[in-house]
Short mmCIF file of C-alpha atoms in Angstrom, two decimals:
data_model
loop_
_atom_site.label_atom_id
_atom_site.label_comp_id
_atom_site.label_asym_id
_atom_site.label_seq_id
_atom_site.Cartn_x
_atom_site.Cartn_y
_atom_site.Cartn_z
CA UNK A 28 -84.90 134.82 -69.10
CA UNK A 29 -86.37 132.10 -71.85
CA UNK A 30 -86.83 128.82 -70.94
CA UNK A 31 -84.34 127.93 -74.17
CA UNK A 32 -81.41 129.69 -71.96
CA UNK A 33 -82.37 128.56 -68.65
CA UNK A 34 -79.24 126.87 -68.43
CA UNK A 35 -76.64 129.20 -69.67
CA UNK A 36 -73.72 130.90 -67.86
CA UNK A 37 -72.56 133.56 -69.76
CA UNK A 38 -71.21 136.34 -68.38
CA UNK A 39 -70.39 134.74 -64.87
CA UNK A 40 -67.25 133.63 -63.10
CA UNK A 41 -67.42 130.07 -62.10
CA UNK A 42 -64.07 128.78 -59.96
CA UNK A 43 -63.62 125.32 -59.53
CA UNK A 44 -61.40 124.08 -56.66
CA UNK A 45 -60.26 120.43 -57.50
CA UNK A 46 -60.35 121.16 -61.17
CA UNK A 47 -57.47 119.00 -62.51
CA UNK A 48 -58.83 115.69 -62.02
CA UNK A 49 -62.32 113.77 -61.68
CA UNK A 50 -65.39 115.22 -61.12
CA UNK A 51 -63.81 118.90 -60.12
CA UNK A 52 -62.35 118.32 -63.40
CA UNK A 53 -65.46 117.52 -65.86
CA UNK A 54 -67.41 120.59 -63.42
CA UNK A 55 -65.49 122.81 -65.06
CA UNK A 56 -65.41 121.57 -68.64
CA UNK A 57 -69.12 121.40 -67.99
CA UNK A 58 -69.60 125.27 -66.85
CA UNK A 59 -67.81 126.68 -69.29
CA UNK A 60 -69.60 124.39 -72.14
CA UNK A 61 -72.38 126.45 -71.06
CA UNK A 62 -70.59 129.79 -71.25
CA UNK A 63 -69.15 130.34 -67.93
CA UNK A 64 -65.47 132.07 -67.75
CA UNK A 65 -63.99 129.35 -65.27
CA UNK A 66 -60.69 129.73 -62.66
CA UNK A 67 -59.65 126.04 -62.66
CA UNK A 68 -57.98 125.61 -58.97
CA UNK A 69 -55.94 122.91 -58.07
CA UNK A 70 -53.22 122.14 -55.93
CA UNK A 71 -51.76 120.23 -58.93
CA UNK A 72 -50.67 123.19 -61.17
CA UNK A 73 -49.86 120.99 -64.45
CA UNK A 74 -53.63 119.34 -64.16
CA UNK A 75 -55.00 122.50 -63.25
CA UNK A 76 -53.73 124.02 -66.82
CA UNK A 77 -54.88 120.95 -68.49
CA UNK A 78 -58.24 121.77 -67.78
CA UNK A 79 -58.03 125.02 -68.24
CA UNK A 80 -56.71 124.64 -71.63
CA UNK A 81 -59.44 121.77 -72.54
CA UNK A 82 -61.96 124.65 -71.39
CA UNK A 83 -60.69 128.27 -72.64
CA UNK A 84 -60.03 128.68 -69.24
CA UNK A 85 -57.49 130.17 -66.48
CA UNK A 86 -55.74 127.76 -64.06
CA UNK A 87 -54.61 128.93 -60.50
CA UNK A 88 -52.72 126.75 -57.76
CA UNK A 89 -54.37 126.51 -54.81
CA UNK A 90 -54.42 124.56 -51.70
CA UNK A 91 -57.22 124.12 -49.32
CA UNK A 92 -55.61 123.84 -46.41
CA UNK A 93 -53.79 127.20 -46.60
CA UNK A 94 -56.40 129.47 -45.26
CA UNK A 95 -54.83 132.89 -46.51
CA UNK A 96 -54.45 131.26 -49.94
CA UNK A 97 -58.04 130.34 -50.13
CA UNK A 98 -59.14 134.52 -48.85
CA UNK A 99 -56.25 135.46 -51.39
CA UNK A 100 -58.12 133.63 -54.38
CA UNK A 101 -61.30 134.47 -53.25
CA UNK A 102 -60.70 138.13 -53.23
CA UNK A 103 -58.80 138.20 -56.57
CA UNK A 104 -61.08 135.94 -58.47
CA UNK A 105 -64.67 137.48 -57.05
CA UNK A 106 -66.83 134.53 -58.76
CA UNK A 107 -70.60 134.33 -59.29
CA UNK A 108 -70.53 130.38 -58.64
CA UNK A 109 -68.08 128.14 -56.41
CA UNK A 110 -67.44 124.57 -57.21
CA UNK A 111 -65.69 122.58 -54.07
CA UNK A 112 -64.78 119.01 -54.64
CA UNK A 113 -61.21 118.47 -52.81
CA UNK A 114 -61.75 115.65 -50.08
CA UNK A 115 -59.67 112.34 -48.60
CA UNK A 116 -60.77 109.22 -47.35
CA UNK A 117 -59.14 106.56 -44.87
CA UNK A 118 -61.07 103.52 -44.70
CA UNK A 119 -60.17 101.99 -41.73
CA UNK A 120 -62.61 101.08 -39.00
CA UNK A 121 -62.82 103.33 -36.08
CA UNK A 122 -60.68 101.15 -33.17
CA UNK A 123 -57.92 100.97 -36.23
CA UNK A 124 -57.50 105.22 -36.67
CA UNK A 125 -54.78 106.77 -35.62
CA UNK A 126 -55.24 110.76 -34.54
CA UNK A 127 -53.12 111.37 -37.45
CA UNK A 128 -55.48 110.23 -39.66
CA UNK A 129 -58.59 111.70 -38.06
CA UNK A 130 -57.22 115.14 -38.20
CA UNK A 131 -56.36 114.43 -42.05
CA UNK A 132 -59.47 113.59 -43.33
CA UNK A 133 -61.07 116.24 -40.55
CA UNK A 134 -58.63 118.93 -42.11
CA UNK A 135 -59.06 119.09 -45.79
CA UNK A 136 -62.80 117.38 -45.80
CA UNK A 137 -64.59 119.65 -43.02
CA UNK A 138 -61.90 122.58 -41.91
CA UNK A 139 -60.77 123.58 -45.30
CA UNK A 140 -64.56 123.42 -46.46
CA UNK A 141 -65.20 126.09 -43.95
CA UNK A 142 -63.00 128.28 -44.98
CA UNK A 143 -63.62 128.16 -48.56
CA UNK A 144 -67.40 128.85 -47.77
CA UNK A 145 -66.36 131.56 -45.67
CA UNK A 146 -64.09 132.94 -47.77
CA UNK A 147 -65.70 132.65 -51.09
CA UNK A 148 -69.34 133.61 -49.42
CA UNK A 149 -68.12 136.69 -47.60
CA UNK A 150 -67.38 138.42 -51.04
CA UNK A 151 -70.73 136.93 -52.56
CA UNK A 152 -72.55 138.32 -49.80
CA UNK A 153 -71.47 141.88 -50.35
CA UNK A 154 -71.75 141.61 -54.00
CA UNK A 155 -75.59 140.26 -53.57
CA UNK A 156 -75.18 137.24 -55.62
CA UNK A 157 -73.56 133.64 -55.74
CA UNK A 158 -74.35 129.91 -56.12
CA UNK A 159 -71.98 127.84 -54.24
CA UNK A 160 -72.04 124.21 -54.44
CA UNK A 161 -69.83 122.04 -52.27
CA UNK A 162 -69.79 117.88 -53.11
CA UNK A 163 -70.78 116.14 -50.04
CA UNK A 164 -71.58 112.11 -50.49
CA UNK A 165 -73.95 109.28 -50.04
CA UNK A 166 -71.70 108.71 -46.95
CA UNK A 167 -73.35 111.80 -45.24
CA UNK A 168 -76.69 109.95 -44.81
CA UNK A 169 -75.59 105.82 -45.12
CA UNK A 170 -72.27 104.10 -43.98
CA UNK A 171 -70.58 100.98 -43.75
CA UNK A 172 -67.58 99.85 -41.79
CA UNK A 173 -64.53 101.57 -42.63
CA UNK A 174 -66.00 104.93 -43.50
CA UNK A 175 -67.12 106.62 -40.25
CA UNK A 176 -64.47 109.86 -40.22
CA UNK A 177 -65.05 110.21 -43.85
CA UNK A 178 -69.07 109.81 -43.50
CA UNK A 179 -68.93 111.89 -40.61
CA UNK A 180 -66.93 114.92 -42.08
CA UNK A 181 -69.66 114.85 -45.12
CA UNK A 182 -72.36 114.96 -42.86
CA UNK A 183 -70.81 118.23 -40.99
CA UNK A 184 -70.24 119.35 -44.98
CA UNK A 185 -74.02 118.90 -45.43
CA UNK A 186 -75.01 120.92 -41.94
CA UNK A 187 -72.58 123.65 -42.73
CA UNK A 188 -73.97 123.78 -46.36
CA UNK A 189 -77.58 124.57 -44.90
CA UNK A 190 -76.12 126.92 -42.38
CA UNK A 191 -74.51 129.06 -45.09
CA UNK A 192 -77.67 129.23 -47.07
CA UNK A 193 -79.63 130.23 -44.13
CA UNK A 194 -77.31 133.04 -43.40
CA UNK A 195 -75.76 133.82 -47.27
CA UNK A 196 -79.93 133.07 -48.52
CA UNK A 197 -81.13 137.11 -47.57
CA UNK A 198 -78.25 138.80 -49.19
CA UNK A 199 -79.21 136.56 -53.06
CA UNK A 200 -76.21 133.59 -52.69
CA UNK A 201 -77.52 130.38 -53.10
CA UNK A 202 -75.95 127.15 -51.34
CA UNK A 203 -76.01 123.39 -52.06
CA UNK A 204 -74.58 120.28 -51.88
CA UNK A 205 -74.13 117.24 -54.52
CA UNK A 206 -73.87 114.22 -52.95
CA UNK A 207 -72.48 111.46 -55.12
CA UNK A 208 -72.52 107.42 -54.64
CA UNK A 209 -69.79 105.46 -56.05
CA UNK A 210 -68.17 107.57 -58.82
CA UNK A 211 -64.99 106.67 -60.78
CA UNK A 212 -62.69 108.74 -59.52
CA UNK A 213 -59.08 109.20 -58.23
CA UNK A 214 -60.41 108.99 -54.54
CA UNK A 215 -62.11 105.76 -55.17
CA UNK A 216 -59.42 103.90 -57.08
CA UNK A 217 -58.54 101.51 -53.54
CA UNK A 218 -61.94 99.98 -54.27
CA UNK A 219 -62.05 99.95 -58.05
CA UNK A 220 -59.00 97.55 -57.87
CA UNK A 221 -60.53 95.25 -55.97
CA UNK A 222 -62.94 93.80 -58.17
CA UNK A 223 -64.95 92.02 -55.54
CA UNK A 224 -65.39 95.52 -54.01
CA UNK A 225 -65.80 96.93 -57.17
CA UNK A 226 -68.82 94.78 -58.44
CA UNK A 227 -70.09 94.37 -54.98
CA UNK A 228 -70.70 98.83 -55.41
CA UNK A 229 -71.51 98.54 -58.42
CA UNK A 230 -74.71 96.11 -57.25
CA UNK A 231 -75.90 98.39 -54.74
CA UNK A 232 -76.94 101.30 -56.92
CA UNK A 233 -80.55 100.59 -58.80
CA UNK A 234 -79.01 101.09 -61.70
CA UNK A 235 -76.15 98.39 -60.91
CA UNK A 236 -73.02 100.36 -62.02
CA UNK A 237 -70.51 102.82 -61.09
CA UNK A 238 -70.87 106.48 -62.21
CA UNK A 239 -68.55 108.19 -64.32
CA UNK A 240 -67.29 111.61 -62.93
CA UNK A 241 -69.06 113.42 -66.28
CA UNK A 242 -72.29 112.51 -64.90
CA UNK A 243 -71.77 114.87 -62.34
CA UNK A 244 -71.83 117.92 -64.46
CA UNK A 245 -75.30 118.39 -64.91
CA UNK A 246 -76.11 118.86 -61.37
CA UNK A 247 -73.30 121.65 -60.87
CA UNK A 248 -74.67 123.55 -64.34
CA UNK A 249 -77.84 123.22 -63.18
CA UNK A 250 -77.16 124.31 -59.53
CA UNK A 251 -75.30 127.55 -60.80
CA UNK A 252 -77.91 128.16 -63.07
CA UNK A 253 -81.27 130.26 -63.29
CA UNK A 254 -82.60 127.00 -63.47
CA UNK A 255 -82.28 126.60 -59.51
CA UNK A 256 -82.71 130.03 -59.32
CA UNK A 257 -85.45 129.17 -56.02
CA UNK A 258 -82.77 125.99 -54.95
CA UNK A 259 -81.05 126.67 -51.67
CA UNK A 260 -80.06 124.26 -48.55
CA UNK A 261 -80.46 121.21 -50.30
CA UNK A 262 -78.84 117.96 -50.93
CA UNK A 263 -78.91 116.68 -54.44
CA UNK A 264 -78.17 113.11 -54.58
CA UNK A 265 -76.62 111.63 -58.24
CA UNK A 266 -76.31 108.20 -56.49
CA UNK A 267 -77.82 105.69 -59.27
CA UNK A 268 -80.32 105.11 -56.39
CA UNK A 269 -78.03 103.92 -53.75
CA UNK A 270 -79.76 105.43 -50.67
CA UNK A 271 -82.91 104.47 -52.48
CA UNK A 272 -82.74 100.77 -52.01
CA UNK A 273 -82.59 99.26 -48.80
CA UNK A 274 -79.97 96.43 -50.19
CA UNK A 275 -80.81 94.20 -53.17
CA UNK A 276 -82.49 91.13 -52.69
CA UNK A 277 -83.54 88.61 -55.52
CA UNK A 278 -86.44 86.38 -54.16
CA UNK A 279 -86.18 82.45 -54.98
CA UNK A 280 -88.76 81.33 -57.97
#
């Protein structure tokens, strides 16, 4: 391998489970920019061929929460990297959640997360190969009021992240986690209308905006690449600096 094609994919199978929107979406543009065949999974079958078609792809429904759907497309797909985005959010504080609500976010953020890994790994495993990189948060290390299910299902993504790379890590399959801050995404449009919320994120970060989901994309490509060819069990934050600074604060003159 040269340095000049450190970053190229070609020849491997990436699937990307959330690809017909956001960041799940410009993930898979982003692989197979750098010559990865991609499987772009969604729930949403018409977004799911969007993306596909934007990226000389194949699209293939799939939903998280159906545990012998996700074994099904792991064993007919048999990638070399594994792109996870799907997750919910309720902000409500914790006296104001209903059980209904805890086992939502619980479900598709932490339960269907373990059995994608475990799905998607097993085959890796046998094959002696894979990268599989699961988007966590900022919320899995910081949290404010109104985000403690959510927070607390990233931080269980994080732990069972590191587990999977401690077990998957002798048979060659690499595992990571992205962890995002604030992000422009379908999942984040309840605070992007508010603009008080809205510019109140935005001033957290050091760099003192939102992301855009396409920023992303370099941390996945370089994740399923040779480049991180030695990268396993860790937490990449593309946060603008969020858990960085300790709040802003503008002395007087």
């Amino acid at each position: 391998m040269t340095y000049e094609g450190l970053f190229r994919l070609d020849g491997r199978r990436a699937v990307v489970i959330g690809a017909g929107s956001g960041i799940g979406r410009e993930a898979a543009l982003a692989l197979a920019a750098h010559g990865a065949e991609v499987v772009c999974a969604d729930r949403d079958v018409p977004a799911a061929e969007a993306t596909a078609a934007a990226c000389g792809g194949t699209a293939r429904e799939l939903d998280v929460l159906d545990a012998a759907a996700v074994a099904r497309a792991a064993d007919d797909t048999s990638p070399d990297v594994l792109v996870f985005t799907a997750a919910t959010n309720v902000r409500k504080r914790l006296l104001d959640y209903s059980a209904e609500e805890f086992q939502r976010v619980v479900d598709l953020n932490l339960k269907a997360s373990f059995d994608v890994v475990r799905a998607f790994g097993a085959g890796m495993v046998a094959r002696g190969r894979g990268s599989i990189i699961g988007f966590a948060s900022i919320r899995a290390s910081v949290t404010e009021p109104g985000q403690g299910v959510y927070s607390a299902t990233k931080a269980g993504l994080v732990q069972l992240l590191r587990t999977a790379a401690a077990e998957f890590g002798p048979s060659g399959v690499r595992v990571n986690a992205v962890a995002p801050g604030v992000v422009e995404t379908p999942l984040t449009k309840q605070i992007k209308d508010n603009p008080a919320w809205y510019e109140a994120y935005a001033a957290k970060s050091a760099l003192g905006r939102w992301a855009q989901a396409e920023e992303m994309a370099g941390a996945v490509v370089y994740l399923a690449s040779d480049a991180a060819s030695f990268v396993t069990g860790s937490v990449l934050y593309v946060d603008g600096g969020w858990t960085a600074v300790d709040g802003r604060f503008d002395p007087p003159n």
